[in-house]
Short mmCIF file of C-alpha atoms in Angstrom, two decimals:
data_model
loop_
_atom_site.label_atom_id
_atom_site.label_comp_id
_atom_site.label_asym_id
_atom_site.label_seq_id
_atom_site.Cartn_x
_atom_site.Cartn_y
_atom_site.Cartn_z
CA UNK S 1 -14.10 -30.37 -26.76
CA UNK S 2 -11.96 -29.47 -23.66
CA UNK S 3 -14.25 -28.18 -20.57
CA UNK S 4 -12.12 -25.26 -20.72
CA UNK S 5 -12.73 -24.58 -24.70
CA UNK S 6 -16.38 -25.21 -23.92
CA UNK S 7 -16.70 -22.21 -21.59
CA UNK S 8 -15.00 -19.72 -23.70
CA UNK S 9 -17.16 -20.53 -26.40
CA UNK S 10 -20.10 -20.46 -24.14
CA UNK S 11 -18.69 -17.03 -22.98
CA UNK S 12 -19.14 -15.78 -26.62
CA UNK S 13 -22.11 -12.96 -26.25
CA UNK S 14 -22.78 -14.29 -30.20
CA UNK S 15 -23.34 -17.63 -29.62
CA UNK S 16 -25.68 -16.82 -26.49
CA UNK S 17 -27.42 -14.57 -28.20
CA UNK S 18 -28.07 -17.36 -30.84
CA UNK S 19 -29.15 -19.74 -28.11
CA UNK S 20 -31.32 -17.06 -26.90
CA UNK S 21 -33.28 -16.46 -29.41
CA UNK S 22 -33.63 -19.79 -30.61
CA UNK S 23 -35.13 -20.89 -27.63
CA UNK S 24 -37.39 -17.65 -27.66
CA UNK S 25 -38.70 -18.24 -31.23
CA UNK S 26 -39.53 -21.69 -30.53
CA UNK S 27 -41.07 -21.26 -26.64
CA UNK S 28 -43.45 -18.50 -28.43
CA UNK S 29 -44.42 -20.22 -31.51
CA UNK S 30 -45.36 -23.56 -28.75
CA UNK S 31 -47.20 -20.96 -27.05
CA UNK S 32 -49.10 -19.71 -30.10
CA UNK S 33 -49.49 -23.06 -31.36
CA UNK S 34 -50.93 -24.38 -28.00
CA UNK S 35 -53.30 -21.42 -27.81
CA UNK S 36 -54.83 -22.12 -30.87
CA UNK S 37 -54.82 -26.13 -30.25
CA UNK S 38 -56.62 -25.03 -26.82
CA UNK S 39 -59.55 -22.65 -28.90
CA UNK S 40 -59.97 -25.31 -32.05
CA UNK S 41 -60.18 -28.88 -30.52
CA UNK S 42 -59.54 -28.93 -26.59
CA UNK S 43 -62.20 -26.37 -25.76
CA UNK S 44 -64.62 -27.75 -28.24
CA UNK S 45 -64.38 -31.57 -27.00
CA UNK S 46 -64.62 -30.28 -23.34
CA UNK S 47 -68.04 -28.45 -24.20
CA UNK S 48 -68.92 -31.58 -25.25
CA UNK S 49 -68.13 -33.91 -23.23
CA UNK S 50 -70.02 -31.43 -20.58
CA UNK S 51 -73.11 -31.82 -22.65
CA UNK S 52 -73.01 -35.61 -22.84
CA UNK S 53 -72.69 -35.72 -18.94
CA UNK S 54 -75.67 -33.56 -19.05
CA UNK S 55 -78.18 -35.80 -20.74
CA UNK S 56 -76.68 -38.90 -19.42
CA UNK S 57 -77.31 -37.17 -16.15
CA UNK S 58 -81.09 -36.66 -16.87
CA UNK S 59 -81.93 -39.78 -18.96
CA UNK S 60 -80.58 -41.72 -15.80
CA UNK S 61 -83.40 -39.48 -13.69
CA UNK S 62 -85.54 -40.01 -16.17
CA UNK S 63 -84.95 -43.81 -15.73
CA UNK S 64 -85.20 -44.06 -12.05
CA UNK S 65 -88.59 -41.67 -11.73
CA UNK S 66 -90.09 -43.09 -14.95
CA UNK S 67 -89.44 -46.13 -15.56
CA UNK S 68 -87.65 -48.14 -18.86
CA UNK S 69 -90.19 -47.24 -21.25
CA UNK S 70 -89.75 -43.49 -19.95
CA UNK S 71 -85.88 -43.94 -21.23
CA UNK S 72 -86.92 -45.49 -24.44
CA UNK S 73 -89.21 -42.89 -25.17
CA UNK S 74 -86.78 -40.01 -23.82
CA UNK S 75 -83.67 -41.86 -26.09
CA UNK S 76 -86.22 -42.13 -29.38
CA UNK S 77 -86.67 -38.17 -28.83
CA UNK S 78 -83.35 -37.66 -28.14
CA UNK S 79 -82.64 -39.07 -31.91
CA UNK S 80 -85.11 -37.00 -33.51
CA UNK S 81 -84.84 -33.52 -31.77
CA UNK S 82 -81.24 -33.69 -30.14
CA UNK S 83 -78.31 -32.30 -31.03
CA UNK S 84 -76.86 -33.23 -33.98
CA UNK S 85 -76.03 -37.10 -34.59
CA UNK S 86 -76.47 -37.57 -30.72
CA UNK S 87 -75.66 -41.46 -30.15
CA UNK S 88 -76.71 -43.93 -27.64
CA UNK S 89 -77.06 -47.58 -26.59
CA UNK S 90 -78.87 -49.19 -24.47
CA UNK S 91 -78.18 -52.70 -23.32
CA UNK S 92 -80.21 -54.64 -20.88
CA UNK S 93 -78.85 -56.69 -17.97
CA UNK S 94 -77.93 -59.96 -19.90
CA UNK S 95 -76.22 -57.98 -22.53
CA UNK S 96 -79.34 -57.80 -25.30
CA UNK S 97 -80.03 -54.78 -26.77
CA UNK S 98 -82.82 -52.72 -25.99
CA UNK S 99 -82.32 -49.69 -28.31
CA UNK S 100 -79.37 -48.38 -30.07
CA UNK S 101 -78.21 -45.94 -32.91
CA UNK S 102 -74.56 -46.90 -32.56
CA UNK S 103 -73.54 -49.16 -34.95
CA UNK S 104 -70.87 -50.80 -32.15
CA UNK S 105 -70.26 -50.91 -29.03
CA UNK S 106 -67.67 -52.22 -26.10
CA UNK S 107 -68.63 -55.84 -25.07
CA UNK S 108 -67.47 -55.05 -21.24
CA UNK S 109 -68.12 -51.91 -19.59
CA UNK S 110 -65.75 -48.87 -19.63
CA UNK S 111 -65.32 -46.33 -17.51
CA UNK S 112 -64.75 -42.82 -18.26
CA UNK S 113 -65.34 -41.20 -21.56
CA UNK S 114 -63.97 -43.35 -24.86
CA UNK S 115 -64.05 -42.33 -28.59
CA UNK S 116 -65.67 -45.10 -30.88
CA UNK S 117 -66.22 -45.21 -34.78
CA UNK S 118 -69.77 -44.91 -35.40
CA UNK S 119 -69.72 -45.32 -39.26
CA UNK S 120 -73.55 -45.07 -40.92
CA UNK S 121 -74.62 -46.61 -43.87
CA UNK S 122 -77.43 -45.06 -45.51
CA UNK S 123 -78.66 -45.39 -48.81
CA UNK S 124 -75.45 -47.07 -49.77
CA UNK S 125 -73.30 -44.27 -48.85
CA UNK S 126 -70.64 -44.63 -45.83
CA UNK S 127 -71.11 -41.81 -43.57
CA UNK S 128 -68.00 -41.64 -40.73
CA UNK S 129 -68.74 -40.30 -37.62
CA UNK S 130 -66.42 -40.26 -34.63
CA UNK S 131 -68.38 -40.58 -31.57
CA UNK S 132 -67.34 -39.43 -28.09
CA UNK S 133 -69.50 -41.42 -25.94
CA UNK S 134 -69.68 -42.30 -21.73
CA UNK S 135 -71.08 -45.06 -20.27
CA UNK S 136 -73.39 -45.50 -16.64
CA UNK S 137 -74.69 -48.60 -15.15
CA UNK S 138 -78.38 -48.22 -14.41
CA UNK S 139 -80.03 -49.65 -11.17
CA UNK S 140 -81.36 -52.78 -12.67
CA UNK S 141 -77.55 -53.62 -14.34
CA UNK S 142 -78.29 -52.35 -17.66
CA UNK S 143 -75.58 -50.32 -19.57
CA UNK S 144 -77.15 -47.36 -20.66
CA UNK S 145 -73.95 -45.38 -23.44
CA UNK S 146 -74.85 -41.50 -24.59
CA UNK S 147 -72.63 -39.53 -26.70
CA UNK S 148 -72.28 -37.25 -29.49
CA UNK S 149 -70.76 -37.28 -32.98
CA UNK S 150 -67.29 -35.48 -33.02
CA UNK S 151 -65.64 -35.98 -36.59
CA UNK S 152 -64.92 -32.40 -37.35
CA UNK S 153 -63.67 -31.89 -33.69
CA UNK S 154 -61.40 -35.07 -34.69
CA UNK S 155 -60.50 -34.07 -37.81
CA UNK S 156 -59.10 -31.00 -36.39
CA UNK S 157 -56.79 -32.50 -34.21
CA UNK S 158 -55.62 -34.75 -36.67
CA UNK S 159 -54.84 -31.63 -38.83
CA UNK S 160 -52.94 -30.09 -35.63
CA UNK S 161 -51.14 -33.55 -35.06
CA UNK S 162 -50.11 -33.37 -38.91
CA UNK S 163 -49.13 -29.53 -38.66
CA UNK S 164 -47.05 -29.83 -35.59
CA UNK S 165 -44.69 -31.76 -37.10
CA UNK S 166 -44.04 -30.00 -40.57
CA UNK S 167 -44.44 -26.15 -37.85
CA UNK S 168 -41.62 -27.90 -35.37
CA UNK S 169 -39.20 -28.48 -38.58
CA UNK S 170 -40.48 -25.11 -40.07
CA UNK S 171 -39.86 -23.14 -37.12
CA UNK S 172 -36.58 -25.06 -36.10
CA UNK S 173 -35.19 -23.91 -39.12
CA UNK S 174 -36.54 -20.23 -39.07
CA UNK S 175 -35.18 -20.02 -35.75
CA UNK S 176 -31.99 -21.30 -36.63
CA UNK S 177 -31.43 -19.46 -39.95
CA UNK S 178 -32.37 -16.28 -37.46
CA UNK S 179 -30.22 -17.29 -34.62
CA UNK S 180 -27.68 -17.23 -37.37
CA UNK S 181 -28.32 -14.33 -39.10
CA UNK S 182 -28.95 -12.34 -35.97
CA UNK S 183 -25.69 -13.48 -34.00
CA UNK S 184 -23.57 -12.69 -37.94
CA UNK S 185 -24.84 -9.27 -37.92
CA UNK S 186 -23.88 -8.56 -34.00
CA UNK S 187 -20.53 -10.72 -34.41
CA UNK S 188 -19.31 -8.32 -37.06
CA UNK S 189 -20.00 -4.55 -35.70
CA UNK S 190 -18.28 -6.22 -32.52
CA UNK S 191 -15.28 -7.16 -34.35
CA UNK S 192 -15.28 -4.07 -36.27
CA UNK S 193 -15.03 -2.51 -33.09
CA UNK S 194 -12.35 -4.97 -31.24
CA UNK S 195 -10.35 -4.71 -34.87
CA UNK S 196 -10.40 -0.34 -34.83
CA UNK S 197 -9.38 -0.98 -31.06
CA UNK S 198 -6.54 -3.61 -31.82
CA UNK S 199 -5.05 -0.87 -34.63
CA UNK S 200 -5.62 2.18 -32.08
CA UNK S 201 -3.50 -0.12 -29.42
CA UNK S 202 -0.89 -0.82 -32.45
CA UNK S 203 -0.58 3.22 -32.48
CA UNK S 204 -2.68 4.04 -35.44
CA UNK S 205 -4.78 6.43 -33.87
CA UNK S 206 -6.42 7.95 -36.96
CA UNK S 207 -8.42 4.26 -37.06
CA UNK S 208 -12.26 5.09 -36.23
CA UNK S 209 -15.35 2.21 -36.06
CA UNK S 210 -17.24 1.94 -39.53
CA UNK S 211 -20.68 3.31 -39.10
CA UNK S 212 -23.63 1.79 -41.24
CA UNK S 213 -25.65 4.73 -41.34
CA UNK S 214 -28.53 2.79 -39.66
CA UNK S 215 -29.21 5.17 -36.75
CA UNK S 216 -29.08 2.02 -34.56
CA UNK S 217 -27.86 0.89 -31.01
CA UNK S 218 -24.09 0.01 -32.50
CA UNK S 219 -24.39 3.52 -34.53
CA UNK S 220 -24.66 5.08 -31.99
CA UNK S 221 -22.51 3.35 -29.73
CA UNK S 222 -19.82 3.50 -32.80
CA UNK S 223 -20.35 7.23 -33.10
CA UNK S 224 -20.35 7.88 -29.08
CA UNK S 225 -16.67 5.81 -29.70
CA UNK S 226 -15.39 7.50 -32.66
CA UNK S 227 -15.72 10.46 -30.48
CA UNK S 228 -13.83 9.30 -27.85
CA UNK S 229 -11.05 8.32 -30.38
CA UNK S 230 -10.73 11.94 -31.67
CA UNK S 231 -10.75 13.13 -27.95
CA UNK S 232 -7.71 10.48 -27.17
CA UNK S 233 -5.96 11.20 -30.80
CA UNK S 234 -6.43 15.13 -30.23
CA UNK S 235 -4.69 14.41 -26.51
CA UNK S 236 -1.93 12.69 -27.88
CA UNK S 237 -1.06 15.02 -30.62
CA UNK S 238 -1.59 17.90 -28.22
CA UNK S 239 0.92 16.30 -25.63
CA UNK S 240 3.31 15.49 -28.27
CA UNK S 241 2.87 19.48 -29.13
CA UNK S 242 3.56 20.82 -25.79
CA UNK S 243 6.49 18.55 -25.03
CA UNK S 244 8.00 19.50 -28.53
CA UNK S 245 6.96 23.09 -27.66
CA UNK S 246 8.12 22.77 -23.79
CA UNK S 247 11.43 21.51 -24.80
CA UNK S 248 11.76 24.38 -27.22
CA UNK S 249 10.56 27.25 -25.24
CA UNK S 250 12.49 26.63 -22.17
CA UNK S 251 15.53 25.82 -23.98
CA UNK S 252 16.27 29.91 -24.11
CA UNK S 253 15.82 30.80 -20.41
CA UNK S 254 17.62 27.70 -19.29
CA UNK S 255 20.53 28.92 -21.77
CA UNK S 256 20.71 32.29 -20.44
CA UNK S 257 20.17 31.02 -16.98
CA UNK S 258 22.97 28.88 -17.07
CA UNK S 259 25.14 31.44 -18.71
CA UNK S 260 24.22 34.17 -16.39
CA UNK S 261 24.99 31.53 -13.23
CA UNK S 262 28.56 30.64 -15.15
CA UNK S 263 29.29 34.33 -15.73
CA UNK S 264 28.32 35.09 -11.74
CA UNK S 265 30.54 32.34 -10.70
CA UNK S 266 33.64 34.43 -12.08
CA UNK S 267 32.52 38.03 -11.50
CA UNK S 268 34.75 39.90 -9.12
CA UNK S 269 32.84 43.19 -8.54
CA UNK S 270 29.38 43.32 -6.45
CA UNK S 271 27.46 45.26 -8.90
CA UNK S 272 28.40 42.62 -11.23
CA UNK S 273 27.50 40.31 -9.19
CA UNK S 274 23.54 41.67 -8.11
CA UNK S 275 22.93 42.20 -12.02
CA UNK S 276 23.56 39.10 -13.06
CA UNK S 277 21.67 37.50 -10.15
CA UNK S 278 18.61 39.71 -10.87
CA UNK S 279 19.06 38.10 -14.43
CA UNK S 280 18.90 34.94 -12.84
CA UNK S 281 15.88 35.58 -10.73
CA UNK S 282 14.12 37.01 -13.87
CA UNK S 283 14.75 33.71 -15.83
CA UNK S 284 14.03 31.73 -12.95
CA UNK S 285 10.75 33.55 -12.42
CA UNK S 286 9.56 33.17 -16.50
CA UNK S 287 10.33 29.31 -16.18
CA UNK S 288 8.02 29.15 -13.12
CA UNK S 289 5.73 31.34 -14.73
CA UNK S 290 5.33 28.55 -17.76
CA UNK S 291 4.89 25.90 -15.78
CA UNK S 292 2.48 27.65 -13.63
CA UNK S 293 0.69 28.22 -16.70
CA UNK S 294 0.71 24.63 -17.69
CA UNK S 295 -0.81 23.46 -15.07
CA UNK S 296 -3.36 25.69 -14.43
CA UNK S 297 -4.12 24.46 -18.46
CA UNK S 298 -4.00 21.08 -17.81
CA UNK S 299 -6.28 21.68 -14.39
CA UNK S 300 -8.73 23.76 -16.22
CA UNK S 301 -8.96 20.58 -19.11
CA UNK S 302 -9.25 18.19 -16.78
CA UNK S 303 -12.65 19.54 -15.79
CA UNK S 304 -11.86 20.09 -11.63
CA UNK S 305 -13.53 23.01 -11.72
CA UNK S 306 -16.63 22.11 -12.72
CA UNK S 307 -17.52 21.86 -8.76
CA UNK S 308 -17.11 25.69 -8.26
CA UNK S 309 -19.87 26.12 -10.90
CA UNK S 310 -22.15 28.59 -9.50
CA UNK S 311 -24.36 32.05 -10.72
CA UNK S 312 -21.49 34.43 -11.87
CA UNK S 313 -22.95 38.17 -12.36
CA UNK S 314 -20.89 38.96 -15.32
CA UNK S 315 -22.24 42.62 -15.37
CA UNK S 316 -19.91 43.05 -11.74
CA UNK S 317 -17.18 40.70 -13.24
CA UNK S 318 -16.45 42.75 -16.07
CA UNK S 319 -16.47 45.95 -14.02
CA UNK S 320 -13.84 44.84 -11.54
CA UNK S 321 -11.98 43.25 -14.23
CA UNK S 322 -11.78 47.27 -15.99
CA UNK S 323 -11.06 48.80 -12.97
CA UNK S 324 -8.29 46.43 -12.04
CA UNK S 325 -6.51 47.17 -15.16
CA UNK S 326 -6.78 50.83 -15.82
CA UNK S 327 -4.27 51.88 -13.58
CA UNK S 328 -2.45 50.07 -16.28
CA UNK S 329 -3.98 51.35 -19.57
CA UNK S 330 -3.86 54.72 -18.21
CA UNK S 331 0.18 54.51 -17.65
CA UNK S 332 0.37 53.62 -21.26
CA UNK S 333 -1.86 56.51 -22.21
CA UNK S 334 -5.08 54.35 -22.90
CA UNK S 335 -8.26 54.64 -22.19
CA UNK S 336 -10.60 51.41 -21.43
CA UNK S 337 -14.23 52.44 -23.23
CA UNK S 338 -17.34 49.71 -21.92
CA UNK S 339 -20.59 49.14 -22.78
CA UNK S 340 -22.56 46.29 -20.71
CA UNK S 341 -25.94 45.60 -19.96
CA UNK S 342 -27.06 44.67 -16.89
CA UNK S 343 -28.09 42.14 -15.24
CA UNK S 344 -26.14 39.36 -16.58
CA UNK S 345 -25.39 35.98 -14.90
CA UNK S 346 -24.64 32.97 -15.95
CA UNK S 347 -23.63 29.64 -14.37
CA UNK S 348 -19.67 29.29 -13.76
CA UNK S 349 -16.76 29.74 -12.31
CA UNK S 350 -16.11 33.27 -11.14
CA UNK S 351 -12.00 32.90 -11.03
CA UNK S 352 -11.28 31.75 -13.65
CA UNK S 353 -13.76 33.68 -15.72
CA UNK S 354 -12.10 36.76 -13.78
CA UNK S 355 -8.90 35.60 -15.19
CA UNK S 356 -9.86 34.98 -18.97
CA UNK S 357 -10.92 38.38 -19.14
CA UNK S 358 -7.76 40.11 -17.53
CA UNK S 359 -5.65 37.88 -20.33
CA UNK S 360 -7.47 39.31 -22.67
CA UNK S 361 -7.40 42.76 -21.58
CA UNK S 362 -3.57 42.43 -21.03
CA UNK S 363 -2.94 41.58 -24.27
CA UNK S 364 -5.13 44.55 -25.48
CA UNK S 365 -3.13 46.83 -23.20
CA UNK S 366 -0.06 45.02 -24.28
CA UNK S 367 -0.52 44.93 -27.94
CA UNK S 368 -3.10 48.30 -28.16
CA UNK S 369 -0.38 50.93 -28.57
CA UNK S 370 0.43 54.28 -27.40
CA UNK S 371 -2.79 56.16 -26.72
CA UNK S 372 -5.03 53.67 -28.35
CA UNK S 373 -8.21 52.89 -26.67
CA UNK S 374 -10.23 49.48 -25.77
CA UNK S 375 -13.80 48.48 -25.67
CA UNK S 376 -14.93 46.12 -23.59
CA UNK S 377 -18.65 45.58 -24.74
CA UNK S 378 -21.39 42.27 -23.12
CA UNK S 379 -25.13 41.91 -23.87
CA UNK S 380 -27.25 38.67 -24.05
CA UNK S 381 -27.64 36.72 -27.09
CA UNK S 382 -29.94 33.72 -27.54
CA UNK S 383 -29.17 31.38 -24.76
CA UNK S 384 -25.75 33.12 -23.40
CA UNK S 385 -24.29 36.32 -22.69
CA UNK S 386 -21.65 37.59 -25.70
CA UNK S 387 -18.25 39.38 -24.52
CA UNK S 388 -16.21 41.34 -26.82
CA UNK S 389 -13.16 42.87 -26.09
CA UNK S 390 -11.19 44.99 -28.94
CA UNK S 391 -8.11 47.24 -29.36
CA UNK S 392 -6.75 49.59 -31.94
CA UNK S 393 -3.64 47.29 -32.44
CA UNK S 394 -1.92 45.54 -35.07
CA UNK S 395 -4.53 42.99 -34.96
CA UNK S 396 -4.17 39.13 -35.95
CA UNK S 397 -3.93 37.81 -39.59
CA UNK S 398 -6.24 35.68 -40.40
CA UNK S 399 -3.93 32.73 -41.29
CA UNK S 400 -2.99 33.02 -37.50
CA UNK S 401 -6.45 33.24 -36.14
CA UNK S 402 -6.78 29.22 -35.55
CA UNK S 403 -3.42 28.57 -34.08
CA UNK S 404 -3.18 31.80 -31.64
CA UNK S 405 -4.60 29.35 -28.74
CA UNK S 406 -2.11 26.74 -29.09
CA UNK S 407 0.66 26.36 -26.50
CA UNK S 408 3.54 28.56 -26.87
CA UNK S 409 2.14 29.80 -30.06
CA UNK S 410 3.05 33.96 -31.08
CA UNK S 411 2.45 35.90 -34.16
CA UNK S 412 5.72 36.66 -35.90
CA UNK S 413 4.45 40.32 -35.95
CA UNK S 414 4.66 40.26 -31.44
CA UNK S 415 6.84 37.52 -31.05
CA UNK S 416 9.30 39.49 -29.45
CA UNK S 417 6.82 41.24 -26.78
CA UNK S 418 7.06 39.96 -23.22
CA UNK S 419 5.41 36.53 -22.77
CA UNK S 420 5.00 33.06 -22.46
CA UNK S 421 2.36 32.38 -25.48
CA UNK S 422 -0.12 30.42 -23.22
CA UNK S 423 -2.19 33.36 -22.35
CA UNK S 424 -4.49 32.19 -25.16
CA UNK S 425 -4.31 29.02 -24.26
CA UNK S 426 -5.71 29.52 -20.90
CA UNK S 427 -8.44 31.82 -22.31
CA UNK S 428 -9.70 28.71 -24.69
CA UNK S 429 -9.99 26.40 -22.15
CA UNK S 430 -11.53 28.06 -19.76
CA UNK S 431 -14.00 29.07 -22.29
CA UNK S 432 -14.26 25.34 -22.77
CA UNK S 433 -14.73 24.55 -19.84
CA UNK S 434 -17.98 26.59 -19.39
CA UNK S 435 -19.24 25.20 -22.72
CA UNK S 436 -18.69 27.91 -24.57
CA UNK S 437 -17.27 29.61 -27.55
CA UNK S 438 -14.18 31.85 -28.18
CA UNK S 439 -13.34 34.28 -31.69
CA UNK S 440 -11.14 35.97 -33.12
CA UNK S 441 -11.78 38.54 -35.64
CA UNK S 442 -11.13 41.84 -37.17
CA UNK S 443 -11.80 45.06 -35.18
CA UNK S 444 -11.10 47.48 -38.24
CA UNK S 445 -7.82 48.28 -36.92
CA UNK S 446 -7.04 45.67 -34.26
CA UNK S 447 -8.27 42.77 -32.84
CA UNK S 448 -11.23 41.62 -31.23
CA UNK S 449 -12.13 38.47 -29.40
CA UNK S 450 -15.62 37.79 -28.43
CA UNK S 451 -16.36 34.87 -25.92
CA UNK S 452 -19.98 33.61 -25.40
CA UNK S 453 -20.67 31.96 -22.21
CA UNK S 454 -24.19 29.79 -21.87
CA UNK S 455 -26.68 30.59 -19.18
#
């Protein structure tokens, strides 16, 4: 394999993760195993190898202050009342023995502790015995060797020796089979996600990420995604609606602009000439007025007003908002009827609250009638304050209750009132922008939209 093969695969965050966890599983089981060698054979042999050097550490004082017949004596004891199956030799200068319970022993001094097979017979049974033993030359040049039996200690470690080979091959595999398993199951919910990606890229942006239903990490994550997805599909389609609506709504005043401009270009008389330029100007004025719209939309969606977020005291709002437009309603022979509590404020932008309201009450002046009156009502509810604002108009149909905030949307009923069919528009997302909600309903004649803004 090619260096640079190697480092893509090495790259792979599935075949890391394997690694990972292999190396994991088997570190912690040597740990665990180690531990327990430590507690069943290493700690026992140590405790008694301590207690050898013990005694050979006071039969050697016992030798010097006492005398060899003192040793004897102490050694015969030893046997009798020791600890269990203690062992010794002892082996005078020119290599006799003097006393001894071990069956064997080296010919030529060791140093340092050695393990020797003391095997018993005794009443014609075998009796093994593994005896950990140390050896000290006395001052007259005898060997004097003490130990104690450890078979069981022995046998242990023998038992560990066996088991670490079948655990090494057991665990190996284990750790393996879950390297494998592990790095499968995170391999495929990553290429379910690079595969909804590839087909979103392609242009099928109805594709979303599988979700398991586990509630896990990659659920989540695949949820959080699938999310984003709608957001970017919902984008799309609404760009795709406002350039087909764009291209359709300005395709009027640019026709009657351009035929008022040819028209003025031949017109001989000066009052012919100042209508048809007011015309002009009027056209002129709607197409700014769209695109004014539009981007105040696509300003207010884009979230950079979120940094003017500050207490708004809705109670004040809503009065200025009334008395700004009844000059207007009372022109048309309306009346503007309110009933809000006080006291309420609530974390947002003042503007552009300011100006959902005045859309709204526009279009209830606007669409209201002759003589009809308006109410204008706000009180709290739950965690928000609730705004609604209705007039004794034709109201909305039902069927045109969703779509009424679209771009360049109008009911058939008003489509040929004054307008630029964004008002809506604007009122929704400014609404969404505080994290709030917008309806439309019945008002039992006329309309009513209600807005509730969060605290």
């Amino acid at each position: 394999m090619s260096a640079p093969a190697r480092g893509r695969l090495w790259r792979s965050l599935t075949l890391r993760l394997g690694v990972i966890y292999v190396a994991l599983f088997l570190t912690s089981t040597a740990l665990m195993f180690g531990a327990a060698y430590w507690m069943a054979v290493y700690r026992p042999l140590q405790q008694e190898a301590a207690a050898v050097r013990s005694e050979m550490g006071d039969l050697a004082a016992i030798d010097r202050a006492g005398g060899r017949d003192a040793l004897i004596r102490a050694l015969v004891t030893r046997q009798t009342t020791g600890p269990k199956k203690p062992f010794h030799a002892l082996i005078a200068a020119d290599g006799e023995p003097v006393i001894a319970n071990l069956p064997s022993w080296p010919d030529d001094p060791v140093s340092g502790w050695t393990l020797l097979e003391a095997d018993i017979y005794q009443a014609g049974q075998e009796h093994d015995y593994e005896a950990l033993v140390v050896e000290n030359r006395l001052d007259d040049g005898a060997r004097l060797i003490v130990g104690r039996d450890v078979e069981s200690i022995d046998d242990r470690d023998e038992l560990f020796t066996i088991g670490s080979a079948w655990l090494i091959v057991v665990a190996a595999c284990l750790a393996i089979g879950g390297s494998i398993a592990m790095s499968s199951a995170v391999g495929q919910r990553i290429d379910a996600v690079t595969r909804t990606a590839r087909r979103v890229m392609a242009g099928s942006l109805t594709e979303r990420i599988p979700l398991r239903g586990t509630g896990d990490d990659f659920d989540e994550l695949a949820a959080t995604l699938n999310m984003m997805l709608g957001r970017i599909e919902e984008s799309v389609e609404s760009v795709r609606r406002v350039s087909d609506n764009v291209a359709h709504e300005l395709r009027t005043p640019l026709a009657r602009l351009h035929a008022d401009l040819d028209e003025l270009r031949g017109a001989d008389h000066a009052a012919e000439r100042e209508r048809l330029t007011e015309q002009a100007l009027a056209e002129a004025e709607r197409l700014q007025s769209i695109f004014d719209a539009l981007l105040r939309i696509a300003r207010i969606e884009s979230g950079r007003h979120l940094a003017g977020m500050k207490p708004v005291d809705l109670t004040l709002l809503l009065a200025d908002a009334i008395e700004f437009h009844m000059p207007e309603a009372e022109a048309r022979g309306q009346r503007i009827e309110s009933d809000i509590a006080p006291g309420l404020v609530i974390e947002g932008d003042r503007n552009l609250i300011f100006q959902a309201v005045s859309n709204l009450l526009d279009n209830a002046i606007k669409y209201g009638g002759e003589a009809g009156a308006m109410r204008v009502a706000a009180r709290r509810e739950g965690e928000g304050v609730r705004i609604a604002i209705a007039d004794r108009g034709p109201g909305i149909a039902p069927e045109y209750r969703d779509r009424v905030t679209e771009r360049f949307f109008r009911v058939p009923a008003t489509a040929g009132e004054p307008g630029t069919g964004l008002g809506l528009a604007l009122v929704s997302a400014i609404v969404a922008l505080h994290k709030g909600r917008m309806e439309i309903g019945d008002a039992g004649p006329g309309a009513m939209v209600t807005l509730t803004l969060t605290f």
